[in-house]
mmCIF file with all atom_site columns, C-alpha atoms in Angstrom:
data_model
loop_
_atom_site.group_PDB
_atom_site.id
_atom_site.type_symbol
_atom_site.label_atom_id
_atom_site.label_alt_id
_atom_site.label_comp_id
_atom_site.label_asym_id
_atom_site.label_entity_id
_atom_site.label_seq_id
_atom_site.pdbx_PDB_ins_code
_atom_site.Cartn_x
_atom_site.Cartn_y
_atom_site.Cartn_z
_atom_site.occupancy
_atom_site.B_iso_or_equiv
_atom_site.pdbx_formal_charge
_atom_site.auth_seq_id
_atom_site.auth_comp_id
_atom_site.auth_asym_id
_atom_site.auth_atom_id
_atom_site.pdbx_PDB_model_num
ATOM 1   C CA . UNK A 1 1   ? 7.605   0.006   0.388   1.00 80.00 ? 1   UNK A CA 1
ATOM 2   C CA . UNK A 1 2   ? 8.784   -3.215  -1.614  1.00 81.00 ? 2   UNK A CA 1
ATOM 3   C CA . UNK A 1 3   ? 8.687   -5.037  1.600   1.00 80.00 ? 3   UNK A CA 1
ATOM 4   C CA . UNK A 1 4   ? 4.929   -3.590  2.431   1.00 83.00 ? 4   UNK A CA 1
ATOM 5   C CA . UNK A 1 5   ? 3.544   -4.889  -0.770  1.00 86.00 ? 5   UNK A CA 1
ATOM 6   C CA . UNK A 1 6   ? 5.255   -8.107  -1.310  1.00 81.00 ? 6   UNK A CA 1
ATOM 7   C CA . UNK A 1 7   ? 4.297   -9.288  2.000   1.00 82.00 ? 7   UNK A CA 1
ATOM 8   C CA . UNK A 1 8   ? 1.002   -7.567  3.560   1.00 87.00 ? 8   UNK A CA 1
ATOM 9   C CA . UNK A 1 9   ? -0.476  -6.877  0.037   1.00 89.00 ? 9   UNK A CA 1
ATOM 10  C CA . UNK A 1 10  ? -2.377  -10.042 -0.370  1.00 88.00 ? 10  UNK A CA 1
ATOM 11  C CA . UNK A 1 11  ? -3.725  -10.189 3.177   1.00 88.00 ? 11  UNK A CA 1
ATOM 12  C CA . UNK A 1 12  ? -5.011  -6.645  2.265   1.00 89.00 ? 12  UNK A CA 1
ATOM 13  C CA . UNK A 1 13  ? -6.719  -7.819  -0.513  1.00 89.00 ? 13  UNK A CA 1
ATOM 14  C CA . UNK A 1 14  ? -8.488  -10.761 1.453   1.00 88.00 ? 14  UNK A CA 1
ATOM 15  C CA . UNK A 1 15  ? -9.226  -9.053  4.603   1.00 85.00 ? 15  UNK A CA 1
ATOM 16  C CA . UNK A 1 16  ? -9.701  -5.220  3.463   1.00 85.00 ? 16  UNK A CA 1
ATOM 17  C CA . UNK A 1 17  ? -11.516 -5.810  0.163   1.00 86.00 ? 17  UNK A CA 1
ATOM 18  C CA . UNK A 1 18  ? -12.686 -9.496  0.981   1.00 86.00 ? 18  UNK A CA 1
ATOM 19  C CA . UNK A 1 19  ? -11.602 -11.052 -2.179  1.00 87.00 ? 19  UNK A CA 1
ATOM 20  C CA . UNK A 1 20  ? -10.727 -15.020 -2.320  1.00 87.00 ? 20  UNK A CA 1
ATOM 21  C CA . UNK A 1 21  ? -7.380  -15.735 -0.990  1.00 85.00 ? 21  UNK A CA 1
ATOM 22  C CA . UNK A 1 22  ? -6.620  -17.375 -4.555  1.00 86.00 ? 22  UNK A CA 1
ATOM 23  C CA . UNK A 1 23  ? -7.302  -14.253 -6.169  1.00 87.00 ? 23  UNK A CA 1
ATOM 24  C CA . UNK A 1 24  ? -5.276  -12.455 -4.004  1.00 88.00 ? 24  UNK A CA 1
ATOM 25  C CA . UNK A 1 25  ? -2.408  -14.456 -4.651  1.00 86.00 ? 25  UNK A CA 1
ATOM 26  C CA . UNK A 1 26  ? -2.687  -14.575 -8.153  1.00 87.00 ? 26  UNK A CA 1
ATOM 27  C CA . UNK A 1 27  ? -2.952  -10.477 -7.786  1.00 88.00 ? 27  UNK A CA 1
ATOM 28  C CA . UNK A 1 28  ? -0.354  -10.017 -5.888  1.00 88.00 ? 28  UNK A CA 1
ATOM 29  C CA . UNK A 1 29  ? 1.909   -11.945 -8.490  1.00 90.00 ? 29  UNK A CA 1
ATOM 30  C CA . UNK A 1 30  ? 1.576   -8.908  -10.502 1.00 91.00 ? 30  UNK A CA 1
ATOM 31  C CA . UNK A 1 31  ? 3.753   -6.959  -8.183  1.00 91.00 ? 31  UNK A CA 1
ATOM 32  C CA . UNK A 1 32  ? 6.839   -9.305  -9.173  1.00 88.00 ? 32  UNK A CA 1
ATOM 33  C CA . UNK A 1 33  ? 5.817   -9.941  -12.573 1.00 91.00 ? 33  UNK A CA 1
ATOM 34  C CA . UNK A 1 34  ? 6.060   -6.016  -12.246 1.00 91.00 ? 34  UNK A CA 1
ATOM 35  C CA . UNK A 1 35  ? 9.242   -6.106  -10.723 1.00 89.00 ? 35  UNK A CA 1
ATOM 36  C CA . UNK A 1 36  ? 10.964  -7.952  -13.212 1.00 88.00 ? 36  UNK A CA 1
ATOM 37  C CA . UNK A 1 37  ? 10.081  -5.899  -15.814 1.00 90.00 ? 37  UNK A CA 1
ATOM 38  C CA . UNK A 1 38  ? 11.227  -2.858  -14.047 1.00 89.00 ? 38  UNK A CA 1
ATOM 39  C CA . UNK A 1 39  ? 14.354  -3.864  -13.088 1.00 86.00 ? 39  UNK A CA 1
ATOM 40  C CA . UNK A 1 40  ? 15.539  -4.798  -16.678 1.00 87.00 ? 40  UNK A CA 1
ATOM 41  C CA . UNK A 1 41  ? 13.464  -1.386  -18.060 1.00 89.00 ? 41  UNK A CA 1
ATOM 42  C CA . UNK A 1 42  ? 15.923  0.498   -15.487 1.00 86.00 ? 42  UNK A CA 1
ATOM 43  C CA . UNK A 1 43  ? 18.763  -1.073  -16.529 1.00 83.00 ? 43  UNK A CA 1
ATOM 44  C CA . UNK A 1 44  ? 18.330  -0.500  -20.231 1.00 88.00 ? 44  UNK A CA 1
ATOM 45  C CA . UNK A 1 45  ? 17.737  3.342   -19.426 1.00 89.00 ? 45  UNK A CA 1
ATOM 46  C CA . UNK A 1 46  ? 20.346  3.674   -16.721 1.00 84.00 ? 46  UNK A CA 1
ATOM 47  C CA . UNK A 1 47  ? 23.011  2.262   -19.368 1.00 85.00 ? 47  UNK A CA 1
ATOM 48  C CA . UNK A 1 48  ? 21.904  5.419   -21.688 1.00 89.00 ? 48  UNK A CA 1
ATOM 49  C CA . UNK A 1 49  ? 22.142  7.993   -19.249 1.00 87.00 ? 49  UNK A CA 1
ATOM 50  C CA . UNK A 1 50  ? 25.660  6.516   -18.303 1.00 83.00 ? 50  UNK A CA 1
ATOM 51  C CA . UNK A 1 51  ? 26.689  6.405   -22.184 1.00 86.00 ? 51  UNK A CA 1
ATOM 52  C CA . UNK A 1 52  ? 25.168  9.905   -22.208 1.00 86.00 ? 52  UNK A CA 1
ATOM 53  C CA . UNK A 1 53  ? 27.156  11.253  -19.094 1.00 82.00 ? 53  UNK A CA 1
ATOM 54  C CA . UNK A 1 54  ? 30.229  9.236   -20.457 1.00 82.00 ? 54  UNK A CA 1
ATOM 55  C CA . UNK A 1 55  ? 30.115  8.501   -16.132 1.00 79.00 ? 55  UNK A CA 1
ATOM 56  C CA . UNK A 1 56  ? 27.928  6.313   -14.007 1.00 75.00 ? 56  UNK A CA 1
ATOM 57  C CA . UNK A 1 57  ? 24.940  7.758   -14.199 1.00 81.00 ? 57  UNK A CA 1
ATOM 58  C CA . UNK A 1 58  ? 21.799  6.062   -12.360 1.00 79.00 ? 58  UNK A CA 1
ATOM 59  C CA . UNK A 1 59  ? 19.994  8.805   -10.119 1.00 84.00 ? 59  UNK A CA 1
ATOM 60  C CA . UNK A 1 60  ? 17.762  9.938   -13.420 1.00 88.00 ? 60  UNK A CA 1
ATOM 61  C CA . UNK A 1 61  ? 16.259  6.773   -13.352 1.00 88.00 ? 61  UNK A CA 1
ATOM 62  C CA . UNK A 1 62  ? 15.691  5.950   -9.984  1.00 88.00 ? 62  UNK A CA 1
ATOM 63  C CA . UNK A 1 63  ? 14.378  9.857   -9.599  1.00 90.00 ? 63  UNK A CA 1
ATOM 64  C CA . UNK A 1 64  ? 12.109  9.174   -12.398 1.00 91.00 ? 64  UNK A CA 1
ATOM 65  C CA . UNK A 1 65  ? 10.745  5.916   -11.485 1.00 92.00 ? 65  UNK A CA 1
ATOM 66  C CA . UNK A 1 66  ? 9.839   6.544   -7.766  1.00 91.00 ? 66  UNK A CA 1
ATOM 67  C CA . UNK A 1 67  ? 7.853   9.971   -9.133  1.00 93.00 ? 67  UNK A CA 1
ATOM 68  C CA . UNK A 1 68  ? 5.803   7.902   -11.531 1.00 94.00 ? 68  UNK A CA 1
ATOM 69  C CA . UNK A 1 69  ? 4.963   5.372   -8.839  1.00 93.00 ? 69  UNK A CA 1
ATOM 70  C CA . UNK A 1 70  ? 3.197   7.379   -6.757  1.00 94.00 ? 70  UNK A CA 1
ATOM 71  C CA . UNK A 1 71  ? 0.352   7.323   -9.006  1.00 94.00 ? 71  UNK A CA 1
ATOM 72  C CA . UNK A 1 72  ? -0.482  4.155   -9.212  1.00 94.00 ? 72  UNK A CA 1
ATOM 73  C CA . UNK A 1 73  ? 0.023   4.038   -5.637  1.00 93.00 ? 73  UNK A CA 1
ATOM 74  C CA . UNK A 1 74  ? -2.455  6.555   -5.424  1.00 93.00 ? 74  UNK A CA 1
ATOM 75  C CA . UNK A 1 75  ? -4.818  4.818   -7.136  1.00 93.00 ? 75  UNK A CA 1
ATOM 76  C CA . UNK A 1 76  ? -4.686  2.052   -4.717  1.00 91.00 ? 76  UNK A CA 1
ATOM 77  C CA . UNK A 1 77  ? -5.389  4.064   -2.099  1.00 89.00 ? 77  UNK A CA 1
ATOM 78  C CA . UNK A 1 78  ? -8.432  5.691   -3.459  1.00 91.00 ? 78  UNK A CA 1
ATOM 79  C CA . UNK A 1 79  ? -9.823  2.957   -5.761  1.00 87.00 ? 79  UNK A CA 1
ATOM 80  C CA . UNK A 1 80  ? -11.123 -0.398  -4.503  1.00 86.00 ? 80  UNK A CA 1
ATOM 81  C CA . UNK A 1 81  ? -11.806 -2.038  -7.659  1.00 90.00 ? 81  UNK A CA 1
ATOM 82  C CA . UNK A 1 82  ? -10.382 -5.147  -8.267  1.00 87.00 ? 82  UNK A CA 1
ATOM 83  C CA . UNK A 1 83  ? -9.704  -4.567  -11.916 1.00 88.00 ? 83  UNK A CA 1
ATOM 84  C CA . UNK A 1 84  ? -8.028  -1.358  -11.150 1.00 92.00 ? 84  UNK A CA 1
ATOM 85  C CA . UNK A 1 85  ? -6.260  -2.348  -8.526  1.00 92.00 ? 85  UNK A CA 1
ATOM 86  C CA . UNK A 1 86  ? -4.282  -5.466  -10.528 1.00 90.00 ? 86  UNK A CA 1
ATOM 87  C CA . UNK A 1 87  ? -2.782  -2.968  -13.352 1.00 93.00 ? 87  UNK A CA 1
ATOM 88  C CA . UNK A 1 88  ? -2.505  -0.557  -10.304 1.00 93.00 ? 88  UNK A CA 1
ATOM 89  C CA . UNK A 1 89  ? 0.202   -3.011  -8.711  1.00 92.00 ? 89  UNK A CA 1
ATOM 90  C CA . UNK A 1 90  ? 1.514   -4.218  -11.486 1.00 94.00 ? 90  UNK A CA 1
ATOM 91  C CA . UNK A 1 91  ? 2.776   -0.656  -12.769 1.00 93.00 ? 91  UNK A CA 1
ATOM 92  C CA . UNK A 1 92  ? 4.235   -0.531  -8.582  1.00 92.00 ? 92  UNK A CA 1
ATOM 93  C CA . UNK A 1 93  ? 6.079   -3.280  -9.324  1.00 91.00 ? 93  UNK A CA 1
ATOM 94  C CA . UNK A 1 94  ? 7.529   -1.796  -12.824 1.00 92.00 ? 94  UNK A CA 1
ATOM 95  C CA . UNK A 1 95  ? 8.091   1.413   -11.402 1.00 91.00 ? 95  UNK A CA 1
ATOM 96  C CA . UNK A 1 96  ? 9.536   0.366   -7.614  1.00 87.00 ? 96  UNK A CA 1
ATOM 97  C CA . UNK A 1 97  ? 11.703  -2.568  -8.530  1.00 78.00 ? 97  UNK A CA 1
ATOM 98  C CA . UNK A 1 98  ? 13.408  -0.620  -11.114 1.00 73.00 ? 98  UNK A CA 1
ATOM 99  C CA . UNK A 1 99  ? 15.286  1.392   -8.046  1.00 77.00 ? 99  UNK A CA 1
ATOM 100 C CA . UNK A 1 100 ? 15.505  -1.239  -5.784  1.00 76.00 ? 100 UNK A CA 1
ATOM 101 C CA . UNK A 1 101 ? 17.484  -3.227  -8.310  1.00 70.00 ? 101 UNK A CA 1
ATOM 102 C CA . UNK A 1 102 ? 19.318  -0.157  -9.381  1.00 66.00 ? 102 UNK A CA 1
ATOM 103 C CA . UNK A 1 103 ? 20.320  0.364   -5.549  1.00 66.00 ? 103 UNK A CA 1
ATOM 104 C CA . UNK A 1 104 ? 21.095  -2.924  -4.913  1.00 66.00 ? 104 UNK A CA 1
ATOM 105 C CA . UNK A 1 105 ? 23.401  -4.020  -8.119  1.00 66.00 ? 105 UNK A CA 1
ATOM 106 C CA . UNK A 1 106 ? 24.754  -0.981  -10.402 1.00 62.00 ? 106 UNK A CA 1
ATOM 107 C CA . UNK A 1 107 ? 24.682  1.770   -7.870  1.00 62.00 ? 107 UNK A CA 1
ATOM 108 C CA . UNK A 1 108 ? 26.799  -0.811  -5.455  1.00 61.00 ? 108 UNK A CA 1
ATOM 109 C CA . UNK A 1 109 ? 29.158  -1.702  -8.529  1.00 62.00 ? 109 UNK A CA 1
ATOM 110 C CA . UNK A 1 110 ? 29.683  2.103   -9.049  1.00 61.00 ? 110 UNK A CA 1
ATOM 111 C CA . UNK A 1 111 ? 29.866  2.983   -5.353  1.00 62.00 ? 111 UNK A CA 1
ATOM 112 C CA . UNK A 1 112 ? 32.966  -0.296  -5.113  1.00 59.00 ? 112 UNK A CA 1
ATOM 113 C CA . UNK A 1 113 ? 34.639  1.249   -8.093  1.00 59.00 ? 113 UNK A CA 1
ATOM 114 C CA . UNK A 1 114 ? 35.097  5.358   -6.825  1.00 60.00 ? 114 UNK A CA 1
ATOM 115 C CA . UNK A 1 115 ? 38.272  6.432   -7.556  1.00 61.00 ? 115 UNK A CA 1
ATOM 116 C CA . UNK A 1 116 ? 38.746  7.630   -3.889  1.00 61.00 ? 116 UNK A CA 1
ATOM 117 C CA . UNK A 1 117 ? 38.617  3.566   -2.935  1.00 57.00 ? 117 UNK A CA 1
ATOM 118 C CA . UNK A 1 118 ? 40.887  2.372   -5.362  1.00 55.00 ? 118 UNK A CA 1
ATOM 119 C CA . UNK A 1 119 ? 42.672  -0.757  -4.912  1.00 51.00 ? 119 UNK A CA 1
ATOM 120 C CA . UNK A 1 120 ? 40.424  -1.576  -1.989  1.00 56.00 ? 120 UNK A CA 1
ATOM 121 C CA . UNK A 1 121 ? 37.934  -4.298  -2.734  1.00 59.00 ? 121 UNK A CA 1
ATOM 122 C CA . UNK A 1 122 ? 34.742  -2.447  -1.683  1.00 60.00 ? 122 UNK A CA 1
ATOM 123 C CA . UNK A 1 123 ? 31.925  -3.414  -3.607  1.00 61.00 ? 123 UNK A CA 1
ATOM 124 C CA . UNK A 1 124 ? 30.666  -6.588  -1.086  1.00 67.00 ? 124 UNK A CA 1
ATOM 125 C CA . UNK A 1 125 ? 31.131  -4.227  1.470   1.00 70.00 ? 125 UNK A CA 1
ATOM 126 C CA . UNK A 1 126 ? 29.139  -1.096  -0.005  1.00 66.00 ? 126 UNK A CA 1
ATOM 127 C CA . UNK A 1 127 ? 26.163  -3.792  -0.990  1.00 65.00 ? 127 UNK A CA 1
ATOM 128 C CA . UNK A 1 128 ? 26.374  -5.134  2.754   1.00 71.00 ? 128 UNK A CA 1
ATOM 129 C CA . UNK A 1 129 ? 25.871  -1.523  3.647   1.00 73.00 ? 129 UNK A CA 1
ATOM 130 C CA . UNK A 1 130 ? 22.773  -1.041  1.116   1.00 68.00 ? 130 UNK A CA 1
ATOM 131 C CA . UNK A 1 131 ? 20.966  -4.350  2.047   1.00 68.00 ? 131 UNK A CA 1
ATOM 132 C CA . UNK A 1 132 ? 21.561  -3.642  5.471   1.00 73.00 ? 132 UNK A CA 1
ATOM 133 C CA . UNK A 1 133 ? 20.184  -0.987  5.675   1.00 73.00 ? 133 UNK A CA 1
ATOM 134 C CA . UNK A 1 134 ? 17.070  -1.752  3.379   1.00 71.00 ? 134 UNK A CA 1
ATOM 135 C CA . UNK A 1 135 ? 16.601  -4.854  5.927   1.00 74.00 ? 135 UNK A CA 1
ATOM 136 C CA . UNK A 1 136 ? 16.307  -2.009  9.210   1.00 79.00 ? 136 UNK A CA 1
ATOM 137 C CA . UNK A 1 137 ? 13.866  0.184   6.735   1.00 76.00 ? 137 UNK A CA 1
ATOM 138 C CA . UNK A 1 138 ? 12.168  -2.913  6.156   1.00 77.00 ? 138 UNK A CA 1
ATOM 139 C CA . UNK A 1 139 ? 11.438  -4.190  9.722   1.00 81.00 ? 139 UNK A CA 1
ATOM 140 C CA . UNK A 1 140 ? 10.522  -0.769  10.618  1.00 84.00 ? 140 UNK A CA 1
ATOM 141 C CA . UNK A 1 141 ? 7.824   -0.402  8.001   1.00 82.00 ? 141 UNK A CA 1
ATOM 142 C CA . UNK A 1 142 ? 6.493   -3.920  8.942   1.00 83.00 ? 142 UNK A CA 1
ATOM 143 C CA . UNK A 1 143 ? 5.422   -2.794  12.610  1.00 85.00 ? 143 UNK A CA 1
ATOM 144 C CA . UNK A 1 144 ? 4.046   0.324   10.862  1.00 89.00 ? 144 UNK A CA 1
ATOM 145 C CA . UNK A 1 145 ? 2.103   -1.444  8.545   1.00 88.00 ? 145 UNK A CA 1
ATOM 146 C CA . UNK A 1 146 ? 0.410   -3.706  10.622  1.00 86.00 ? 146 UNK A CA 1
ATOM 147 C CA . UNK A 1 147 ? -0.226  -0.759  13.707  1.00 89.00 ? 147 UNK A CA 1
ATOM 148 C CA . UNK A 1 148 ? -1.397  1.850   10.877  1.00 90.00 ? 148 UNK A CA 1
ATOM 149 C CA . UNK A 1 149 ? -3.741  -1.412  9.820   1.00 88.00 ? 149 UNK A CA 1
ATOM 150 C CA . UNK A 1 150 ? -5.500  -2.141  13.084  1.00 88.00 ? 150 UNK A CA 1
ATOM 151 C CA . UNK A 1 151 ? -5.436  1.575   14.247  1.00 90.00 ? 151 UNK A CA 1
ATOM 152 C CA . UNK A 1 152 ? -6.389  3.859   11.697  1.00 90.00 ? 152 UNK A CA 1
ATOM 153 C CA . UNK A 1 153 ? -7.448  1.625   8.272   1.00 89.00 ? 153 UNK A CA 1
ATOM 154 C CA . UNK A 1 154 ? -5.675  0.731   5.324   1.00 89.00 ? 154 UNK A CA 1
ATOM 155 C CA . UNK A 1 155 ? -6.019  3.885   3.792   1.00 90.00 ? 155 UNK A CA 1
ATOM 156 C CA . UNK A 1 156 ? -3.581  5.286   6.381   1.00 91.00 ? 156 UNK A CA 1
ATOM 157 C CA . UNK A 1 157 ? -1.101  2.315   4.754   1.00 91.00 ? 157 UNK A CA 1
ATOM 158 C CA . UNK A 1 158 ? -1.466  3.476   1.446   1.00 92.00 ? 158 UNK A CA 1
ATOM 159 C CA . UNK A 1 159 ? -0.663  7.196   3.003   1.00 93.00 ? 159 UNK A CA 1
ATOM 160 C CA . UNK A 1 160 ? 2.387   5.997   4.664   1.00 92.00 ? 160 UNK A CA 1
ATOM 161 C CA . UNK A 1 161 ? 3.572   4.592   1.549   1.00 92.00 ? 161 UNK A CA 1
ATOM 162 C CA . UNK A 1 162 ? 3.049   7.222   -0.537  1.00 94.00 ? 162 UNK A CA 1
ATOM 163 C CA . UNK A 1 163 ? 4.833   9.671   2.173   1.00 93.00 ? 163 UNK A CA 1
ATOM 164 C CA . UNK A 1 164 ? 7.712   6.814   1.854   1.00 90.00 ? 164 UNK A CA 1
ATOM 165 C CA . UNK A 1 165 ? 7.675   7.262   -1.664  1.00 91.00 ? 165 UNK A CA 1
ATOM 166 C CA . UNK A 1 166 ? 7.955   11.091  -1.856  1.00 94.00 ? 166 UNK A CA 1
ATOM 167 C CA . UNK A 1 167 ? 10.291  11.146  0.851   1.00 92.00 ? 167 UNK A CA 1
ATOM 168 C CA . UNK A 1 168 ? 12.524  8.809   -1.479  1.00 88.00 ? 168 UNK A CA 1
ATOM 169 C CA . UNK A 1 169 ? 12.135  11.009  -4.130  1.00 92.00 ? 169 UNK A CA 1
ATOM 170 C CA . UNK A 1 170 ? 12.921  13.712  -3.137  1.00 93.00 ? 170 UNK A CA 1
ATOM 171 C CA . UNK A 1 171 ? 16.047  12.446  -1.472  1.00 88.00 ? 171 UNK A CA 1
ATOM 172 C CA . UNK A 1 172 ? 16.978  11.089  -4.751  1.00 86.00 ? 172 UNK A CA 1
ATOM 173 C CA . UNK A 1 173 ? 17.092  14.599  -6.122  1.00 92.00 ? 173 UNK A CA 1
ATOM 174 C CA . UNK A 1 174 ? 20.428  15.401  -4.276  1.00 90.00 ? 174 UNK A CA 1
ATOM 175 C CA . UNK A 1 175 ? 22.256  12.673  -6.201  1.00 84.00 ? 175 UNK A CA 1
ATOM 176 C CA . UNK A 1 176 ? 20.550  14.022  -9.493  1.00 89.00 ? 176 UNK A CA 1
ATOM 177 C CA . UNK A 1 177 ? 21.500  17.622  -9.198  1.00 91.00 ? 177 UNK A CA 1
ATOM 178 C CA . UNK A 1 178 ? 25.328  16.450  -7.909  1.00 87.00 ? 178 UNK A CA 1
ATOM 179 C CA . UNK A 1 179 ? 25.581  14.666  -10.950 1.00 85.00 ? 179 UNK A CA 1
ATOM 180 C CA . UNK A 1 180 ? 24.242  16.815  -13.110 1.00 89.00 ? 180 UNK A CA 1
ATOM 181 C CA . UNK A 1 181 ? 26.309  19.352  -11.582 1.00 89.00 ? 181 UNK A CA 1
ATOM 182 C CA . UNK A 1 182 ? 29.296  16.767  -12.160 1.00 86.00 ? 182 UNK A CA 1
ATOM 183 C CA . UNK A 1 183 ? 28.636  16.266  -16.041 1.00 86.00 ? 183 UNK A CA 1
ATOM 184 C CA . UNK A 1 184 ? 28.272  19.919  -16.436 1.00 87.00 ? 184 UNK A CA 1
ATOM 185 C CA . UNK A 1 185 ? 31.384  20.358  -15.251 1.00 87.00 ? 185 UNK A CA 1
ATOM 186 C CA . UNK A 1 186 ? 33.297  17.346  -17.290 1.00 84.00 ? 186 UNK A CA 1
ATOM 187 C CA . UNK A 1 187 ? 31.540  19.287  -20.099 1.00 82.00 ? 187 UNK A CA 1
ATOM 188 C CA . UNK A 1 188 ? 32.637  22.153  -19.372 1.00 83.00 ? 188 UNK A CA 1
ATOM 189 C CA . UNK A 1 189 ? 36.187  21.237  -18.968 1.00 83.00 ? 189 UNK A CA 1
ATOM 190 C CA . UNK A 1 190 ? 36.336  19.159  -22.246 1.00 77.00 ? 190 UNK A CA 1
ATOM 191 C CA . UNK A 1 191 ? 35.301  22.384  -23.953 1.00 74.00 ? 191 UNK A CA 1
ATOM 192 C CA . UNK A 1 192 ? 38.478  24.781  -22.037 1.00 80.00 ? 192 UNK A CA 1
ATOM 193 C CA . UNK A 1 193 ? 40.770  21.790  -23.349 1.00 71.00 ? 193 UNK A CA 1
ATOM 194 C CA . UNK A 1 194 ? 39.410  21.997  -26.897 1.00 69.00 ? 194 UNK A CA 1
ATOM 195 C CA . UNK A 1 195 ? 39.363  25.984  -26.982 1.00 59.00 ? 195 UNK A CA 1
ATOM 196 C CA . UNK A 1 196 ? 42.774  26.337  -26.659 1.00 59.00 ? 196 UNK A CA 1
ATOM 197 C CA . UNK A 1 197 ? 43.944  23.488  -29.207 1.00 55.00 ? 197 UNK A CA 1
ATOM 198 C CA . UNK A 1 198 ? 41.957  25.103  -31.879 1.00 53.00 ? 198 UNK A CA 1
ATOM 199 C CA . UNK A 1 199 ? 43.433  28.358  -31.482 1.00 52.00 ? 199 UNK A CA 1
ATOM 200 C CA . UNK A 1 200 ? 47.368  27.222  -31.688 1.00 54.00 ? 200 UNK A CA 1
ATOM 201 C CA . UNK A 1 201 ? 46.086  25.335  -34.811 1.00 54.00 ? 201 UNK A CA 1
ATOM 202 C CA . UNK A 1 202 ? 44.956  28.714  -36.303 1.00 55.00 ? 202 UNK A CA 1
ATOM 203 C CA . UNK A 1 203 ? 48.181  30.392  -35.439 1.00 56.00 ? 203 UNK A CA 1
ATOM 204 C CA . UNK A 1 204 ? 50.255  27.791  -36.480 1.00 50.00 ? 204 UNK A CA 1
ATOM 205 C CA . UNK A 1 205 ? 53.314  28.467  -37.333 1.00 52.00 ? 205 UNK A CA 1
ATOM 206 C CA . UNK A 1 206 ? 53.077  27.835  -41.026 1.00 53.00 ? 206 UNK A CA 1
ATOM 207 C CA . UNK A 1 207 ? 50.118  30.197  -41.439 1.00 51.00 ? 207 UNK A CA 1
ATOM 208 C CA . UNK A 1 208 ? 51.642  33.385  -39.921 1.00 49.00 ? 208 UNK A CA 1
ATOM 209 C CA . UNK A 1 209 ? 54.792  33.060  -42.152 1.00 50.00 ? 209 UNK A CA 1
ATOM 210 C CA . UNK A 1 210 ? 52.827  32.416  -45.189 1.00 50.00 ? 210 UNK A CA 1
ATOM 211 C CA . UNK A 1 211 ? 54.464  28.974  -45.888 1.00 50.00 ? 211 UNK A CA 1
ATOM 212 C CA . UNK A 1 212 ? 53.137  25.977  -46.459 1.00 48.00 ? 212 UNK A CA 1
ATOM 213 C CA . UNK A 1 213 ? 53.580  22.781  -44.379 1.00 46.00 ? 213 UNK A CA 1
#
């Protein structure tokens, strides 16, 4: 989806809507003005939810992001207003580069730094992985974009990307409920450890013999 609107969203505003090619440039710097902003908005709130979860903690915000950006994504697809559409892409930007930066740095950090591979220097190699596989999604939307274009209209882009984004949501749900399912579960165990520490220091020694320590 990044890939879709950094490259085929100006030529959609010249060709489909017939604005100037200057104004669709200037337009389309939304989107990264956008992206910027998102990625250091994700950060900020994917550092709480980690100080929160006392773990690494990321799919909340990546979960939350790509459901908020299919509205404005909506709204491009419906809405041919050029006013609309600029605050339309620049809230795409906010909410889509937030996950693609959390994807491609922290999540990659966290991924290298799993117990399981542990004196292994995995982190280049789990980012290789992520990019790489971003770069096949990529090329693959490209042809899509421009066949979905000259076929059935640019609505049927904004379609696509909207299924792209749903379908990315809702995958992102599996790694929310596994780590919710993991925090419950740290708290959970925190409490058994606790529970039994308070109870020896109620039947201390000193109290059942009616001394004092």
């Amino acid at each position: 989806v990044n890939y879709a609107l950094f490259l085929w969203f100006p030529f959609y505003l010249s060709e489909g809507l017939g604005l100037d090619r200057s104004l669709s440039s200037l337009m389309a710097t939304r989107f990264d003005l956008g992206f910027i902003c998102g990625a250091i908005l994700a950060g900020l709130l994917s550092d709480v939810t980690t100080h929160w979860a006392r773990m690494p903690m990321r799919s909340p915000v990546v979960s939350g992001f790509l459901l908020f950006s299919l509205i404005p994504m909506g709204v491009m697809r419906f809405s041919t207003q050029p006013d609309v559409i600029k605050w339309a892409i620049f809230c795409c930007g906010i909410l889509q580069g937030g996950p693609a930066d959390a994807l491609t740095s922290a999540v990659s950090v966290d991924l290298g730094k799993h117990p399981r591979l542990q004196g292994q220097r995995a982190v280049s190699t789990v980012a290789g992985i992520i990019d790489g596989t971003g770069a096949v999604g990529a090329a693959v939307g490209q042809y899509l974009v421009g066949s979905l274009s000259d076929i059935y209209g640019w609505k049927s882009v904004f379609l696509f990307l909207l299924i792209c984004l749903a379908s990315a949501f809702v995958l992102s749900l599996l790694r929310l409920f596994k780590e919710l399912a993991e925090v419950r579960q740290m708290r959970a165990k925190e409490f058994m450890d606790v529970e039994p520490e308070s109870s020896d220091s109620e039947n201390s020694p000193c109290e059942t013999s009616g001394s004092y320590c």
